Amino acid sequence: MAANPQPAARLQWFFGAIALPSGWRVGVGPMIAATVLTLIVLSALFAPLLAPHDPLAMDALQRLKGPSDTYPLGTDAYGRDLMSRVLTGGQISLFIGIGAAIVSVVIGLLIGLVSGFFRVADAIIMRLMDSLMAIPSILLAIALVALNGPSIWSVMGAITIPEIPRVVRLVRSVVLSAREEPYVEAAMALGSSMPKILWQHLMPNTLAPLIVQGTYICASAILTEAILSFLGAGVSTEIPTWGNIMAEGRVYFQIKPSLIFWPGLMLSLCILSINLLGDTARDLLDPRLKKREG
Amino acid sequence: MKFKSRNFDQASNVLEITGLTVRLTGNDKADPVLDAVSLKIRQGETVCLVGESGSGKSVTSLSIMGLLPKGVLAATGGHIELEGRNLLELNAQAMRDMRARKISMIFQEPMTALNPVLRVGEQIGEVLDTHTKLPAREKKARVLDIMNQVHLPDVERIYRSYPHQLSGGQRQRIMIAMALILEPQLLIADEPTTALDVTTQKQILSLIAELQEKHGTAVLFITHDMGVVAEIADTVHVMKLGRIVEHAPVETLLRAPKQDYTRQLLQSVPSLSPRAPRAMPEGQTVLAVEGLQKVYGAHGVFSRREPTRAANDVRFSIPRGRTLGIVGESGSGKSTVARCIMRLIDPTEGEIRVAGKEIATLTRRQLRPYRRHIQIVFQDPFRSLNPRWTIGRSLIEGPLNIGEDKQAALARAADLLTLVGLPDDAVHRYPHQFSGGQRQRVAIARAIAMEPDVLVADEAVSALDVSVQAQVLDLLDELQQKLGIAILFITHDLRVAAQICDEVLVMQHGHVVEHGTAAEVLSNPQHAYTRALIEAAPGRSWDFANFKELQGA
Amino acid sequence: MLGYILRRILAVIPVMAIVAVFVFLLLRLTPGDPAAIIAGDAATPAQLERIRTSLGLSDPLHVQFFTWAKLLFQGDLGTSLISSTPVTQMIGQRIWPTINIALMTIVLSVLLAVPMGVLAAWRHRTWVDYVVMGFSVLGFSIPVFVIGYLFILAFSIELRWLPVQGYVAPSQDFGKFLARAILPCLTLATIYVALIARMTRASMLEVLGEDYIRTARAKGVKETVVLFHHALRNAAVPIMTIIGTGFALLIGGVVVTESVFNIPGIGRLTVDAILARDYPVIQGMILLTSAIYVFINLLVDLSYTFFDPRIRY
């Protein structure tokens, strides 16, 4: 459309890599999401200060109690304070989510760059990635945890590995389309070496989509962690995670649904805000969408 | 030059636009996209709307069709009157009834304008489904009839074909068939031949003229090409920044333009008469190509396709300070040759000598020291600079690769920007802050920074508006005189080739069919294909820049 | 066309082969004694020895692989360490509830999600769009089991419309089957609908910006025809793709849902196997679900030829 300015003309470039539209307006939704997420992260970080009780302290006399002044959300089957457990539970979940996102993005970026630029490596890598993607991620994670034990690290690894092929595919597709750009060909004509072109011209193109993908991975990792715990294949049951709290609450679900409700709510709010922020980041960073809607 | 000269004073109005104003929705402060546009089209008349990009010609046509992008643009004032009804006031259903029955439209890109997953016969038939209640048999007969009228071969087969199985010209014929099957009063053609090769363009233009005469259709023809205007227009409206600056019968406008803008526009149109021959320089040969061949698809064990010879036995050489043009239509292999010479793709066979060194068989690593001798400027100014890099960083990328000191390279970058006519503080700015023409200047500066012997310009001015195109061509000429650089100029546009090239090489289907000085090839073509190309160039006997017939034509 | 189909089918072989090698190595390359991992800390030497013989762990790696692969080719997935029944037999007994519920879920999801996505794209940036998108983000964000429990709480415990848990085969009593299958299906469908609706919307938005849509409108064609006849077919390939790849999510969902609703399908079988460290069963389930996933995606690839006549290679 002749009347529309070029999308790039409205973008202001920072850091030479990540673009934010100059007059970026963020809607109410993302603002709320950001606030909620900040609150959740803060409450997890400061859980030791905020929690009214020791999340592990049992009290046989106070089992499955309703909300009271001492126990704001009531207690679980072992008489532990639900609120303290829910606050503390966020620590592990967030740690695993962020860790899985960073590790899978970094590994996926490196493999994807190699795959996008070297034809021979590409054929082999993509077959491997296709196969890895063919294994349903929950089952793969279950098997990995079953074999490596219920430590935080093995759970994080089990969640990270199935995410890597998706990142590789993304990076590869960005590199494949970017290497057709005339400015990349111009760089070749100017005598720039392959590693230099790969790192300086092609890699920055992957950053914006990777940030978006990274947030989605973070959300899905937190979700997967909860599912693994829920199925009994997650972090060892002594550690309070949202998933573990819910797994233990399953039995008493019909008499005391709040054992699932509160951790479920925190978990859902947390994932929801991360996903919303991911969508916002995508809308802001994806020039393809911009062009279509601009 | 024979212009159309029919008088339309007695003809009845088909469409009358008065004071049409279109604005960006929700932004009343910005300048209107269309500012009080008025024009009328009479029965059987061809009205050409010319202007450069951003002038609002496409917006005008979409307004008439009621197809302005919702939520982006909206008509805020004026009338568009057809058969006594104001189209701007019709509801959605009434407007749909007008389309295809009263007004039809064909678009620029025949490649994308047809639905790729539906058979073309079905797509034409859909017009009848929408607006008539014909039984199936009669419907198919009507479709086949209109397909015959647009001179499609083997209509039964094409009826069942998908768009991707047809050529660009055939697809545009399908579009025309679709537009004219219900014999509308008005046909809007929005740059319908811009994406086509000249020889195809000529056929499509004469097809439109033929059908127009047969059905008495009025045509609103939108184009940026003055040559096309000279061929087909009865009346011309010149647009600039959303306004109509001048309108007149075609001959009056081309002979005696009143407005400065129109004069300027016409003066930018390159002439088809070749440039005055320059003295053969004493300089040595800087690029020599011998027996160059590129074959695609010959490797795969499983590939059943015939290997395509994109370039076959191409040979030429360029001495210092001279310009060689490679001219051809799409698929002729001209860009393949350029990319082989740049070693962006590997030639299958042949020799490329740059700076006295055979480079066709060097490995990428061995090649790097020789890259500096030969540089390239690409077609698309919006994609040829890294959007994340400052202009300065782009300009010093090459010099840094050959070991130049960063400070020295930056200082030289500023000088280069001055040389190509840009402010030297541009080094700190980003590509998006520049227009297409300015970016193309930066791309040229980036190439020149390597102090190459040869500059390959691959359709380097094809994406630019004529006035900008003229400036960039002047810049190339000036740089050549100052630096003694040799230029290999790849283009599909004979006018541009005539203006800048000393020698011309005509390619067709991967073969060189003619090679000689620009004067020989353009004034006295030997090969039938060259003659066909020249004959197909619209408005070829008119000297637009001087408002008169071309001398000796 | 035939070449394309043949090539797609052949491409399945290396993928499945690598999956098989991968599954084989999963246990064998885990640090430590695999038998000890499976048997747990409290295992007696006799138990360990039994596991080693049962899995052939004392042989050299390549011998183990070929023995294993040979059995695999004969359709033998090994024997459960707990019940000593062949894994294939266990799967055979438990697969029907899963298939019934999965099929119902897929049909339900596609029927709901595609119109939702089309509507959202058509009414882009209106409340319709925001509602669909909001639902889709919610669907992604709430864990399957939380949704399941919410449904049980609302429809079974509070409203008492439906039975809480359990399963009845449709051949036995179709009404009872439906009453018990509806909540698991809805639970499973939430994330699937979210996924498909989102992709449909994105794909439709892209297609609606294409030139041929403008052409169709310029012909005076009705909006419904533009949307469903012209746009949706062009948008179909990415939608089919997401239905295929989303199947992996569905499998994960099945495992969880069956255990929430107490359905005796292969999802429950898997969970029980995890808790009992019954490795041959876990391994068999991974192979089976991967094969199903690959097969479904093969069908999706083949469906492209139906939607897009340009696919020839």
mmCIF file with all atom_site columns, N, CA, C and O in Angstrom, chain C residues 18 27 31 33 35 40 74-75 97 130 148 178 180 187 190 202 230 252 267 273 281 301-302:
data_model
loop_
_atom_site.group_PDB
_atom_site.id
_atom_site.type_symbol
_atom_site.label_atom_id
_atom_site.label_alt_id
_atom_site.label_comp_id
_atom_site.label_asym_id
_atom_site.label_entity_id
_atom_site.label_seq_id
_atom_site.pdbx_PDB_ins_code
_atom_site.Cartn_x
_atom_site.Cartn_y
_atom_site.Cartn_z
_atom_site.occupancy
_atom_site.B_iso_or_equiv
_atom_site.pdbx_formal_charge
_atom_site.auth_seq_id
_atom_site.auth_comp_id
_atom_site.auth_asym_id
_atom_site.auth_atom_id
_atom_site.pdbx_PDB_model_num
ATOM 1  N N  . ILE C 1 18  ? 16.012  -43.933 14.081 1.00 0.00 ? 18  ILE C N  1
ATOM 2  C CA . ILE C 1 18  ? 16.751  -43.141 15.074 1.00 0.00 ? 18  ILE C CA 1
ATOM 3  C C  . ILE C 1 18  ? 16.013  -43.153 16.409 1.00 0.00 ? 18  ILE C C  1
ATOM 4  O O  . ILE C 1 18  ? 16.630  -43.264 17.469 1.00 0.00 ? 18  ILE C O  1
ATOM 5  N N  . LEU C 1 27  ? 18.331  -46.188 28.233 1.00 0.00 ? 27  LEU C N  1
ATOM 6  C CA . LEU C 1 27  ? 18.597  -46.941 29.451 1.00 0.00 ? 27  LEU C CA 1
ATOM 7  C C  . LEU C 1 27  ? 20.076  -47.300 29.568 1.00 0.00 ? 27  LEU C C  1
ATOM 8  O O  . LEU C 1 27  ? 20.699  -47.138 30.611 1.00 0.00 ? 27  LEU C O  1
ATOM 9  N N  . PRO C 1 31  ? 24.251  -43.112 33.254 1.00 0.00 ? 31  PRO C N  1
ATOM 10 C CA . PRO C 1 31  ? 25.356  -43.438 34.158 1.00 0.00 ? 31  PRO C CA 1
ATOM 11 C C  . PRO C 1 31  ? 24.879  -44.371 35.272 1.00 0.00 ? 31  PRO C C  1
ATOM 12 O O  . PRO C 1 31  ? 23.756  -44.230 35.772 1.00 0.00 ? 31  PRO C O  1
ATOM 13 N N  . ASP C 1 33  ? 24.552  -48.492 36.991 1.00 0.00 ? 33  ASP C N  1
ATOM 14 C CA . ASP C 1 33  ? 24.077  -49.800 36.583 1.00 0.00 ? 33  ASP C CA 1
ATOM 15 C C  . ASP C 1 33  ? 22.589  -49.728 36.283 1.00 0.00 ? 33  ASP C C  1
ATOM 16 O O  . ASP C 1 33  ? 21.782  -49.446 37.176 1.00 0.00 ? 33  ASP C O  1
ATOM 17 N N  . ALA C 1 35  ? 20.371  -51.894 35.837 1.00 0.00 ? 35  ALA C N  1
ATOM 18 C CA . ALA C 1 35  ? 19.542  -52.792 36.650 1.00 0.00 ? 35  ALA C CA 1
ATOM 19 C C  . ALA C 1 35  ? 19.273  -52.189 38.018 1.00 0.00 ? 35  ALA C C  1
ATOM 20 O O  . ALA C 1 35  ? 18.158  -52.233 38.531 1.00 0.00 ? 35  ALA C O  1
ATOM 21 N N  . GLY C 1 40  ? 15.789  -50.025 41.958 1.00 0.00 ? 40  GLY C N  1
ATOM 22 C CA . GLY C 1 40  ? 15.683  -49.127 43.105 1.00 0.00 ? 40  GLY C CA 1
ATOM 23 C C  . GLY C 1 40  ? 16.734  -49.480 44.152 1.00 0.00 ? 40  GLY C C  1
ATOM 24 O O  . GLY C 1 40  ? 17.482  -50.463 44.027 1.00 0.00 ? 40  GLY C O  1
ATOM 25 N N  . GLN C 1 74  ? 9.867   -58.283 15.211 1.00 0.00 ? 74  GLN C N  1
ATOM 26 C CA . GLN C 1 74  ? 8.831   -59.320 15.299 1.00 0.00 ? 74  GLN C CA 1
ATOM 27 C C  . GLN C 1 74  ? 7.634   -58.837 16.105 1.00 0.00 ? 74  GLN C C  1
ATOM 28 O O  . GLN C 1 74  ? 6.726   -59.605 16.400 1.00 0.00 ? 74  GLN C O  1
ATOM 29 N N  . GLY C 1 75  ? 7.668   -57.569 16.477 1.00 0.00 ? 75  GLY C N  1
ATOM 30 C CA . GLY C 1 75  ? 6.542   -57.023 17.222 1.00 0.00 ? 75  GLY C CA 1
ATOM 31 C C  . GLY C 1 75  ? 6.597   -57.355 18.703 1.00 0.00 ? 75  GLY C C  1
ATOM 32 O O  . GLY C 1 75  ? 5.585   -57.340 19.393 1.00 0.00 ? 75  GLY C O  1
ATOM 33 N N  . PRO C 1 97  ? -9.867  -47.639 25.332 1.00 0.00 ? 97  PRO C N  1
ATOM 34 C CA . PRO C 1 97  ? -10.376 -46.406 25.946 1.00 0.00 ? 97  PRO C CA 1
ATOM 35 C C  . PRO C 1 97  ? -9.617  -45.184 25.455 1.00 0.00 ? 97  PRO C C  1
ATOM 36 O O  . PRO C 1 97  ? -10.214 -44.141 25.151 1.00 0.00 ? 97  PRO C O  1
ATOM 37 N N  . TYR C 1 130 ? -10.470 -10.825 20.432 1.00 0.00 ? 130 TYR C N  1
ATOM 38 C CA . TYR C 1 130 ? -9.874  -10.819 21.774 1.00 0.00 ? 130 TYR C CA 1
ATOM 39 C C  . TYR C 1 130 ? -10.396 -11.967 22.632 1.00 0.00 ? 130 TYR C C  1
ATOM 40 O O  . TYR C 1 130 ? -9.638  -12.563 23.399 1.00 0.00 ? 130 TYR C O  1
ATOM 41 N N  . GLY C 1 148 ? -9.066  -30.468 34.534 1.00 0.00 ? 148 GLY C N  1
ATOM 42 C CA . GLY C 1 148 ? -9.816  -31.686 34.822 1.00 0.00 ? 148 GLY C CA 1
ATOM 43 C C  . GLY C 1 148 ? -10.503 -31.606 36.169 1.00 0.00 ? 148 GLY C C  1
ATOM 44 O O  . GLY C 1 148 ? -11.709 -31.862 36.282 1.00 0.00 ? 148 GLY C O  1
ATOM 45 N N  . LEU C 1 178 ? -20.614 -42.001 26.950 1.00 0.00 ? 178 LEU C N  1
ATOM 46 C CA . LEU C 1 178 ? -20.604 -40.558 26.681 1.00 0.00 ? 178 LEU C CA 1
ATOM 47 C C  . LEU C 1 178 ? -20.550 -39.771 27.983 1.00 0.00 ? 178 LEU C C  1
ATOM 48 O O  . LEU C 1 178 ? -19.769 -38.833 28.132 1.00 0.00 ? 178 LEU C O  1
ATOM 49 N N  . ARG C 1 180 ? -19.347 -40.474 30.753 1.00 0.00 ? 180 ARG C N  1
ATOM 50 C CA . ARG C 1 180 ? -18.050 -40.511 31.427 1.00 0.00 ? 180 ARG C CA 1
ATOM 51 C C  . ARG C 1 180 ? -16.929 -39.942 30.569 1.00 0.00 ? 180 ARG C C  1
ATOM 52 O O  . ARG C 1 180 ? -15.901 -39.535 31.085 1.00 0.00 ? 180 ARG C O  1
ATOM 53 N N  . THR C 1 187 ? -11.579 -31.716 28.749 1.00 0.00 ? 187 THR C N  1
ATOM 54 C CA . THR C 1 187 ? -10.318 -31.380 29.400 1.00 0.00 ? 187 THR C CA 1
ATOM 55 C C  . THR C 1 187 ? -9.166  -31.434 28.404 1.00 0.00 ? 187 THR C C  1
ATOM 56 O O  . THR C 1 187 ? -8.372  -30.491 28.283 1.00 0.00 ? 187 THR C O  1
ATOM 57 N N  . THR C 1 190 ? -9.144  -28.668 25.613 1.00 0.00 ? 190 THR C N  1
ATOM 58 C CA . THR C 1 190 ? -8.851  -27.254 25.884 1.00 0.00 ? 190 THR C CA 1
ATOM 59 C C  . THR C 1 190 ? -7.546  -26.812 25.236 1.00 0.00 ? 190 THR C C  1
ATOM 60 O O  . THR C 1 190 ? -7.492  -25.832 24.497 1.00 0.00 ? 190 THR C O  1
ATOM 61 N N  . ALA C 1 202 ? -3.722  -17.165 12.915 1.00 0.00 ? 202 ALA C N  1
ATOM 62 C CA . ALA C 1 202 ? -2.493  -16.600 12.351 1.00 0.00 ? 202 ALA C CA 1
ATOM 63 C C  . ALA C 1 202 ? -2.406  -16.885 10.857 1.00 0.00 ? 202 ALA C C  1
ATOM 64 O O  . ALA C 1 202 ? -2.103  -16.001 10.051 1.00 0.00 ? 202 ALA C O  1
ATOM 65 N N  . HIS C 1 230 ? -12.108 -19.366 -0.398 1.00 0.00 ? 230 HIS C N  1
ATOM 66 C CA . HIS C 1 230 ? -10.818 -18.859 -0.895 1.00 0.00 ? 230 HIS C CA 1
ATOM 67 C C  . HIS C 1 230 ? -9.717  -18.904 0.162  1.00 0.00 ? 230 HIS C C  1
ATOM 68 O O  . HIS C 1 230 ? -8.603  -19.316 -0.119 1.00 0.00 ? 230 HIS C O  1
ATOM 69 N N  . GLY C 1 252 ? 0.687   -36.286 25.790 1.00 0.00 ? 252 GLY C N  1
ATOM 70 C CA . GLY C 1 252 ? 1.012   -35.885 27.164 1.00 0.00 ? 252 GLY C CA 1
ATOM 71 C C  . GLY C 1 252 ? -0.250  -35.678 27.966 1.00 0.00 ? 252 GLY C C  1
ATOM 72 O O  . GLY C 1 252 ? -0.358  -36.117 29.117 1.00 0.00 ? 252 GLY C O  1
ATOM 73 N N  . GLY C 1 267 ? -2.527  -44.405 28.991 1.00 0.00 ? 267 GLY C N  1
ATOM 74 C CA . GLY C 1 267 ? -1.944  -43.326 29.780 1.00 0.00 ? 267 GLY C CA 1
ATOM 75 C C  . GLY C 1 267 ? -1.754  -43.773 31.226 1.00 0.00 ? 267 GLY C C  1
ATOM 76 O O  . GLY C 1 267 ? -0.692  -43.594 31.820 1.00 0.00 ? 267 GLY C O  1
ATOM 77 N N  . ALA C 1 273 ? 3.438   -47.672 35.280 1.00 0.00 ? 273 ALA C N  1
ATOM 78 C CA . ALA C 1 273 ? 4.763   -48.198 34.968 1.00 0.00 ? 273 ALA C CA 1
ATOM 79 C C  . ALA C 1 273 ? 5.853   -47.311 35.556 1.00 0.00 ? 273 ALA C C  1
ATOM 80 O O  . ALA C 1 273 ? 6.880   -47.796 36.039 1.00 0.00 ? 273 ALA C O  1
ATOM 81 N N  . VAL C 1 281 ? 7.882   -51.452 29.977 1.00 0.00 ? 281 VAL C N  1
ATOM 82 C CA . VAL C 1 281 ? 6.595   -50.853 29.621 1.00 0.00 ? 281 VAL C CA 1
ATOM 83 C C  . VAL C 1 281 ? 6.787   -49.399 29.203 1.00 0.00 ? 281 VAL C C  1
ATOM 84 O O  . VAL C 1 281 ? 6.243   -48.953 28.184 1.00 0.00 ? 281 VAL C O  1
ATOM 85 N N  . ASP C 1 301 ? 1.223   -34.838 6.224  1.00 0.00 ? 301 ASP C N  1
ATOM 86 C CA . ASP C 1 301 ? 2.023   -34.498 5.043  1.00 0.00 ? 301 ASP C CA 1
ATOM 87 C C  . ASP C 1 301 ? 1.293   -34.886 3.760  1.00 0.00 ? 301 ASP C C  1
ATOM 88 O O  . ASP C 1 301 ? 1.296   -34.143 2.782  1.00 0.00 ? 301 ASP C O  1
ATOM 89 N N  . LEU C 1 302 ? 0.692   -36.064 3.790  1.00 0.00 ? 302 LEU C N  1
ATOM 90 C CA . LEU C 1 302 ? -0.004  -36.513 2.584  1.00 0.00 ? 302 LEU C CA 1
ATOM 91 C C  . LEU C 1 302 ? -1.240  -35.655 2.320  1.00 0.00 ? 302 LEU C C  1
ATOM 92 O O  . LEU C 1 302 ? -1.620  -35.444 1.181  1.00 0.00 ? 302 LEU C O  1
#
